[in-house]
PDB file of C-alpha atoms in Angstrom:
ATOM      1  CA  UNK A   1      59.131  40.901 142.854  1.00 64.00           C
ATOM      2  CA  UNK A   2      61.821  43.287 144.111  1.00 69.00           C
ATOM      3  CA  UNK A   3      62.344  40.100 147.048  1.00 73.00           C
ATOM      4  CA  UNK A   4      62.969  37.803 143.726  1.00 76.00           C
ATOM      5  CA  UNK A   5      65.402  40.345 142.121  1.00 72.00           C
ATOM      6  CA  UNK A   6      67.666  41.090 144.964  1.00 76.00           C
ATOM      7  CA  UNK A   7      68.049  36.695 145.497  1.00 78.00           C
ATOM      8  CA  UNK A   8      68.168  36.250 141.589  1.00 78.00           C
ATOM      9  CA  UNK A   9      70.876  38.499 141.146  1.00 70.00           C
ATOM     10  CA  UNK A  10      73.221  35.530 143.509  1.00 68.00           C
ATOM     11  CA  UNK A  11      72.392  32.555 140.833  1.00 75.00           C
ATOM     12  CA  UNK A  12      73.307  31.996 137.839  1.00 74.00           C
ATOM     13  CA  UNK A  13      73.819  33.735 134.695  1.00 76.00           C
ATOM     14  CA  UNK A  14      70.550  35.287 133.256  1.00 77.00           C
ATOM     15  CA  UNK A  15      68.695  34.760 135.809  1.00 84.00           C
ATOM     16  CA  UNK A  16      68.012  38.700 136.628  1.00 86.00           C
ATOM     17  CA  UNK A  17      67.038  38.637 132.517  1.00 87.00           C
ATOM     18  CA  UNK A  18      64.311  35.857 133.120  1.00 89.00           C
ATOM     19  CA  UNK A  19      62.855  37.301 136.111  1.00 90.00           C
ATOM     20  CA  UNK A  20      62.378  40.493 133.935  1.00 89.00           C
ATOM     21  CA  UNK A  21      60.888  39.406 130.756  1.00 91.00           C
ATOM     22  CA  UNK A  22      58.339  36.782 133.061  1.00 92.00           C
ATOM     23  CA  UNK A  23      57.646  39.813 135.125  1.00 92.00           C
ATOM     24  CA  UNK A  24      56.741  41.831 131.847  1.00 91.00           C
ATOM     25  CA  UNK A  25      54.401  38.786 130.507  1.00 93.00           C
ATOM     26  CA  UNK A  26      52.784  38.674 133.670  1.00 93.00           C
ATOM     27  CA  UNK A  27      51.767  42.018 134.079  1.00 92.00           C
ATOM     28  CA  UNK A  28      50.008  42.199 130.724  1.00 91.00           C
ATOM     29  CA  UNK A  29      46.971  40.409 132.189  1.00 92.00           C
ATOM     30  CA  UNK A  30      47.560  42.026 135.593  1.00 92.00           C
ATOM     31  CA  UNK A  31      47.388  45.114 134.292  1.00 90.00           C
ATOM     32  CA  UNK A  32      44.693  44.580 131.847  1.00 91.00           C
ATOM     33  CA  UNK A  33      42.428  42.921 133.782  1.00 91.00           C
ATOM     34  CA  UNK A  34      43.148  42.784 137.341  1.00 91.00           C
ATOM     35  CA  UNK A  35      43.985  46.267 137.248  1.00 90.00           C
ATOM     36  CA  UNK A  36      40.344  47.240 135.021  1.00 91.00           C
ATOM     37  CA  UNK A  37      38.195  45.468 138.107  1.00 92.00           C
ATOM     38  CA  UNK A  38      39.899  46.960 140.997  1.00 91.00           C
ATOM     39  CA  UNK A  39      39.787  50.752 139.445  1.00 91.00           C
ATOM     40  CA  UNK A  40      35.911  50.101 138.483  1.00 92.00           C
ATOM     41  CA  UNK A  41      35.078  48.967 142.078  1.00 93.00           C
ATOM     42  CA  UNK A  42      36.796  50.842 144.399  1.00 93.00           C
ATOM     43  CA  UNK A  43      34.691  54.035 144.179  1.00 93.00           C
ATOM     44  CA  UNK A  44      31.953  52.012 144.172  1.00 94.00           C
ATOM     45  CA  UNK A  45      32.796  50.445 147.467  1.00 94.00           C
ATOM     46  CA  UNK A  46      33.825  53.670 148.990  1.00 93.00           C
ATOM     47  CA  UNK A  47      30.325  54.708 148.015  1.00 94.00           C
ATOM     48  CA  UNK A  48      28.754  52.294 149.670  1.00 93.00           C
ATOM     49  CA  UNK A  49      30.708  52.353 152.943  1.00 93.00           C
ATOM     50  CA  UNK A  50      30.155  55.598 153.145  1.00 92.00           C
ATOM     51  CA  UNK A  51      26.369  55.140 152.587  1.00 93.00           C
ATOM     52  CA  UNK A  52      26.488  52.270 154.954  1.00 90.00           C
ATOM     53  CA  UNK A  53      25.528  50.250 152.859  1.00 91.00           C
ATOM     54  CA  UNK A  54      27.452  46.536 153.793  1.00 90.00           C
ATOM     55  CA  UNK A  55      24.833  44.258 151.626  1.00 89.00           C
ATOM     56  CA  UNK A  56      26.084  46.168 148.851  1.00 91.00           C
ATOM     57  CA  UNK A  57      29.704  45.921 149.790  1.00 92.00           C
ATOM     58  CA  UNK A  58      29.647  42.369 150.198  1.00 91.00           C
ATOM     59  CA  UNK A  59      27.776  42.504 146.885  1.00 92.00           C
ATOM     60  CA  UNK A  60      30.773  44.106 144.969  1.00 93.00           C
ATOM     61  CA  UNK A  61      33.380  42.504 146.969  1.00 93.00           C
ATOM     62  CA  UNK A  62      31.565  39.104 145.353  1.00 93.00           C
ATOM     63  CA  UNK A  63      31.397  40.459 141.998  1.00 92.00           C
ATOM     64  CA  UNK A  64      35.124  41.500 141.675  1.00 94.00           C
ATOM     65  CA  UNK A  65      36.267  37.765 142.793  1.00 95.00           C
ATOM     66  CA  UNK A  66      34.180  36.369 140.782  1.00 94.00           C
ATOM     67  CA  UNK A  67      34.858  38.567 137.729  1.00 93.00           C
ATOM     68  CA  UNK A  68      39.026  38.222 138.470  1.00 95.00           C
ATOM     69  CA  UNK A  69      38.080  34.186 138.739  1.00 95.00           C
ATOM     70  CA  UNK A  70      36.900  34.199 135.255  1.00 95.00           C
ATOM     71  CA  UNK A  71      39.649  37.120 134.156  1.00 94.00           C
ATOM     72  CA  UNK A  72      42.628  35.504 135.301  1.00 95.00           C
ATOM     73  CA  UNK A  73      41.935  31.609 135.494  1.00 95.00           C
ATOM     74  CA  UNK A  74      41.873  31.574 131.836  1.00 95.00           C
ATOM     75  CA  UNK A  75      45.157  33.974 131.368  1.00 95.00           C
ATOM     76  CA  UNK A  76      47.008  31.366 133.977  1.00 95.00           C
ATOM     77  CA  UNK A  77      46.010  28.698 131.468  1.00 96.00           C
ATOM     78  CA  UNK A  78      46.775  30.670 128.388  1.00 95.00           C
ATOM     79  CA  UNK A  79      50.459  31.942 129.501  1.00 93.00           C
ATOM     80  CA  UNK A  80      51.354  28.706 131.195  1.00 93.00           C
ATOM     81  CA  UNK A  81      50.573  27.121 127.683  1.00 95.00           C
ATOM     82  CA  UNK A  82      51.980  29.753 125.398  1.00 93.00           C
ATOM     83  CA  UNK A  83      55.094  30.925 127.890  1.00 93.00           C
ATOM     84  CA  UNK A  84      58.327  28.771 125.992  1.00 92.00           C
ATOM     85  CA  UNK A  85      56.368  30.248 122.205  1.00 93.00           C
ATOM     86  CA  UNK A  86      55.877  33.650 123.494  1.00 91.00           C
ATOM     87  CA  UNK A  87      59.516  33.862 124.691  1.00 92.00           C
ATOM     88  CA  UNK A  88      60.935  32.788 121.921  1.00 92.00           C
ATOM     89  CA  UNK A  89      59.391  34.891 119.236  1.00 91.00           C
ATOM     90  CA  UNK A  90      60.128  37.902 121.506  1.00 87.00           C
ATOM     91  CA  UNK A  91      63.669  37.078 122.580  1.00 88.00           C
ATOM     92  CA  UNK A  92      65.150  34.331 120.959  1.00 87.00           C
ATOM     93  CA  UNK A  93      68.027  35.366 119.108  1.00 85.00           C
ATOM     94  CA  UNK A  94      71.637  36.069 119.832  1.00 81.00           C
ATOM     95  CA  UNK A  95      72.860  35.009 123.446  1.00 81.00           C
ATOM     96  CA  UNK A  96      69.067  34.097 124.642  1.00 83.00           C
ATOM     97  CA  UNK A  97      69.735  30.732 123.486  1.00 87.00           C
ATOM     98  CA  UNK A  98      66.862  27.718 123.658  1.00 89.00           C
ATOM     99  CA  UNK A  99      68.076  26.522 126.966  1.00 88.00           C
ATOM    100  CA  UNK A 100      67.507  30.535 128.401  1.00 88.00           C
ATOM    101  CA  UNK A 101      63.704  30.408 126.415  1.00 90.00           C
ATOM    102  CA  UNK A 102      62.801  26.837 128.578  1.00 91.00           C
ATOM    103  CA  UNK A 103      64.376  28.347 131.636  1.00 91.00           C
ATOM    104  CA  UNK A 104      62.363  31.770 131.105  1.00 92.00           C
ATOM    105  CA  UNK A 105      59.427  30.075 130.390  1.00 93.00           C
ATOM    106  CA  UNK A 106      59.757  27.801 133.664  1.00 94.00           C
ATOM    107  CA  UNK A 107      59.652  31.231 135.959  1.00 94.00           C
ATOM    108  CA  UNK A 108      56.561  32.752 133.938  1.00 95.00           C
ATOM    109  CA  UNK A 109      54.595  29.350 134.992  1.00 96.00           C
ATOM    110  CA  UNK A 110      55.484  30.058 138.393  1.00 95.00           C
ATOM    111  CA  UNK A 111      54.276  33.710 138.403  1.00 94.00           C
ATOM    112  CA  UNK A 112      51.073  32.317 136.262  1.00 95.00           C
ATOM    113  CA  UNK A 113      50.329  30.012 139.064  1.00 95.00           C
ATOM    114  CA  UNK A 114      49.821  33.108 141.339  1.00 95.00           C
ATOM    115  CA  UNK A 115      48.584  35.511 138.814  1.00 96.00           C
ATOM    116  CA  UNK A 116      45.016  35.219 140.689  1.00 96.00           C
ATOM    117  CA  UNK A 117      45.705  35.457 143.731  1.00 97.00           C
ATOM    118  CA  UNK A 118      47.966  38.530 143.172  1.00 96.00           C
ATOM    119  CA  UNK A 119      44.673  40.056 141.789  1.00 96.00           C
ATOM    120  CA  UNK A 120      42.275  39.215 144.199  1.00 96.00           C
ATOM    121  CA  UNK A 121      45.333  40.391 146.794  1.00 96.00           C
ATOM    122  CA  UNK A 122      45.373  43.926 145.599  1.00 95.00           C
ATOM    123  CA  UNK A 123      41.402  44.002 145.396  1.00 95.00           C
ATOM    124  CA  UNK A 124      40.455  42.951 148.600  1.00 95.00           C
ATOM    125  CA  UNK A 125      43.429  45.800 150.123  1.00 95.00           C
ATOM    126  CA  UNK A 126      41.370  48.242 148.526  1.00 94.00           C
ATOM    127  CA  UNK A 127      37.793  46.681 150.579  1.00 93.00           C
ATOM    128  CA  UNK A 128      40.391  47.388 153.877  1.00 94.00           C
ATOM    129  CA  UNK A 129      41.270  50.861 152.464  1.00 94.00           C
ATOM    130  CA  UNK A 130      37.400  51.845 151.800  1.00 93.00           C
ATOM    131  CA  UNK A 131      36.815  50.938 155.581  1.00 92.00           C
ATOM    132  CA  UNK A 132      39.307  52.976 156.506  1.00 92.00           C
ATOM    133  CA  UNK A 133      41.227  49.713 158.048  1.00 92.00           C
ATOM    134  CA  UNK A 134      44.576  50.434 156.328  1.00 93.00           C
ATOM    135  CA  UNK A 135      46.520  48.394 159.143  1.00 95.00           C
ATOM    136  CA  UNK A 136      44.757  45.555 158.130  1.00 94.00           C
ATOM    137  CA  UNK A 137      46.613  45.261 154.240  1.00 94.00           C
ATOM    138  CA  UNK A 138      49.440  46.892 155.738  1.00 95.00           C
ATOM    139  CA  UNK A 139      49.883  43.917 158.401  1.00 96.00           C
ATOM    140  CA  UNK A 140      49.356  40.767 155.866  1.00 96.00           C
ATOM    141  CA  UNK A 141      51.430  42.553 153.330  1.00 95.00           C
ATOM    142  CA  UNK A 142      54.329  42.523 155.893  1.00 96.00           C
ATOM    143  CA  UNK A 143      53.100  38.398 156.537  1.00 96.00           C
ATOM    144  CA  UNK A 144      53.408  38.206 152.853  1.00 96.00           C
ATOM    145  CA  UNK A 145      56.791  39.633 152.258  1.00 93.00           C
ATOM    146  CA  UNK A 146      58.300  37.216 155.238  1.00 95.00           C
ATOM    147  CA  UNK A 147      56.903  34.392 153.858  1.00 95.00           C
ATOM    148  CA  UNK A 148      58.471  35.616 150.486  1.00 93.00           C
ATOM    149  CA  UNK A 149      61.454  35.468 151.344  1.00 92.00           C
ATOM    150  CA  UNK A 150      61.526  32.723 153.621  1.00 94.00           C
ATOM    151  CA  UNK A 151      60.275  30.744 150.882  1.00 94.00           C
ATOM    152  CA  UNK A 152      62.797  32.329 148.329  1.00 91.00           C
ATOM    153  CA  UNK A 153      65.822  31.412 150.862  1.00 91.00           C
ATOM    154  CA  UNK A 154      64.781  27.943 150.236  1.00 93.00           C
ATOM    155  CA  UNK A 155      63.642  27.238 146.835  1.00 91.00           C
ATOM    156  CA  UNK A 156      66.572  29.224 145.376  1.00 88.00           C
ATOM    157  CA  UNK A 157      68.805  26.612 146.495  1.00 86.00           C
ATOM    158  CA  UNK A 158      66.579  23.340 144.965  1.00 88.00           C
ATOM    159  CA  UNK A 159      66.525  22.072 141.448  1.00 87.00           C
ATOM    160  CA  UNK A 160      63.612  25.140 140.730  1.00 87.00           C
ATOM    161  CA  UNK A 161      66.270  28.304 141.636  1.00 86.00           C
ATOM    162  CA  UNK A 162      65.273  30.874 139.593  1.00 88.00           C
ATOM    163  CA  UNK A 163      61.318  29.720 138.817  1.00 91.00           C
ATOM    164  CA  UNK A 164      61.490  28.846 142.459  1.00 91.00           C
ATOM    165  CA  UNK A 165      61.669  32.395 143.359  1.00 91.00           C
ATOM    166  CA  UNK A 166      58.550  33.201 141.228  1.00 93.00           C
ATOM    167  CA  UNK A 167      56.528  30.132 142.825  1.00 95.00           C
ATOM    168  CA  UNK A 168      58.028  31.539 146.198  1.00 94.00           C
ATOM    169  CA  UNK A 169      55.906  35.266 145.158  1.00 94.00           C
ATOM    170  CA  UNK A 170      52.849  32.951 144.210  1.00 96.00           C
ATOM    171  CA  UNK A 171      52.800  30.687 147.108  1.00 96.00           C
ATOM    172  CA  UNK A 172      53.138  34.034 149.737  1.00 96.00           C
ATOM    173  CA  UNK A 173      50.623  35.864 147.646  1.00 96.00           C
ATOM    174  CA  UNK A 174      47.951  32.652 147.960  1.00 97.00           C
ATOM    175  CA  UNK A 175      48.542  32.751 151.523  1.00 97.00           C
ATOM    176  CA  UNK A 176      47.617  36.520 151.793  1.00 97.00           C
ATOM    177  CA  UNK A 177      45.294  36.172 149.712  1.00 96.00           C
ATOM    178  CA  UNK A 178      43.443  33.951 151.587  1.00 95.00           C
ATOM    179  CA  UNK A 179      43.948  35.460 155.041  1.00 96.00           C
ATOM    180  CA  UNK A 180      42.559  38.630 153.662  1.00 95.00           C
ATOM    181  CA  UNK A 181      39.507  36.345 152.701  1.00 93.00           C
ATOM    182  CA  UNK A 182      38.674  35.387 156.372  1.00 93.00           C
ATOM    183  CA  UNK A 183      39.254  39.363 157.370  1.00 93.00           C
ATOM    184  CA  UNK A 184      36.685  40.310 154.426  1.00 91.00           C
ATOM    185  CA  UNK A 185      34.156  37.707 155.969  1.00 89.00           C
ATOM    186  CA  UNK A 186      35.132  39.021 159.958  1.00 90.00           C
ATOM    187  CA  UNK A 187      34.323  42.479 158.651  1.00 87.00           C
ATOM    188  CA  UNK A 188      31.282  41.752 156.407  1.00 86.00           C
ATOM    189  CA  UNK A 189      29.851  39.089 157.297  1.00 79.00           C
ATOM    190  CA  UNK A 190      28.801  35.993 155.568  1.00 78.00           C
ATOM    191  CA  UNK A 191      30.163  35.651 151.866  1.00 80.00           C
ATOM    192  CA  UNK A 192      28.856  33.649 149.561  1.00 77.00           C
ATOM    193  CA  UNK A 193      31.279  30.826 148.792  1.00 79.00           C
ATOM    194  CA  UNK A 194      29.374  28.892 146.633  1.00 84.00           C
ATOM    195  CA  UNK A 195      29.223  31.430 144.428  1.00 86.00           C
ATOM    196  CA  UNK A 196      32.914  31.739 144.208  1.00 86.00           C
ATOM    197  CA  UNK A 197      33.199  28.053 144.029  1.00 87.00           C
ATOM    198  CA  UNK A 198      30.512  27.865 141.080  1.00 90.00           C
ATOM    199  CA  UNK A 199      32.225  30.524 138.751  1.00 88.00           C
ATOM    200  CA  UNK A 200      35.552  29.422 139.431  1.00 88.00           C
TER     201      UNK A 200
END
């Protein structure tokens, strides 16, 4: 987000404002939900590596994706539909015109689009940081912030600018997300992807 900022603040008019207020919708089911699982399962995890026990990690690594699937699919859905109402009942008056509401809502699509793989992101760092295996996050978090921005460079300068900052974040954080994945399954062995698929 602080990538998005620093290239929003070189568009156009209000385009810092958006980023803020889709930031602040997104983070209501982030913090809510994605938040709730990740704070419930870490201990649990560190329990378990510490008792050795990887069945059960693998076990509560599965659960959390599968709980953030059915968490945060739905709240995509839901803010993608609601975004241009939401916005305008909030912030609709004086110079946050219509055309500023439609624009706003545009970027809080893009973040939606990401919102679950931002959440299963910050879970699966703290699998890496219950193994001890901090350089692991530390190293696709760096992969993720260079995409980022190479991503924002671009977009920023299409038809999308300011949302295409926010599908840049999504886009890099789907990538990570997914690269974490494959280290989860190199460290733990098999996961069950059907699973995954199934409550998804």
């Amino acid at each position: 987000n602080q990538v998005a900022m620093r290239f929003a603040s070189g568009l156009g008019e209000g385009s810092v404002t958006s980023l803020h207020i889709a930031i602040t919708f997104f983070q209501l089911p982030f913090g809510i939900f994605s938040a709730s699982v990740t704070t419930v399962l870490f201990p649990r995890m560190s329990k378990q590596v510490a008792a050795g026990d990887e069945a059960g990690l693998r076990e509560s690594l599965q659960y959390g994706l599968r709980f953030l699937l059915v968490l945060l699919i739905p709240s995509t859905i839901f803010l993608s539909a609601v975004s241009a109402g939401c916005i305008s009942v909030a912030f609709q008056r004086g110079n946050f015109s219509i055309e500023r509401t439609l624009e706003t809502a545009k970027v809080l699509v893009a973040y939606s689009s990401g919102l679950f793989f931002v959440g299963a992101f910050t879970f699966m760092q703290r699998l890496f940081y219950a193994l001890n295996r901090h350089q692991v996050p530390f190293r696709i978090a760096i992969f993720v912030t260079v995409v980022d921005i190479g991503l924002s460079l671009w977009l920023k300068e299409t038809s999308l600018a300011t949302s295409g900052l926010a599908l840049a974040n999504s886009i890099s954080f789907a990538a990570g997300s997914f690269l974490l994945y494959i280290k989860c399954r190199s460290s733990l062995g098999r996961i069950d992807g059907r699973r995954l698929a199934l409550t998804a």
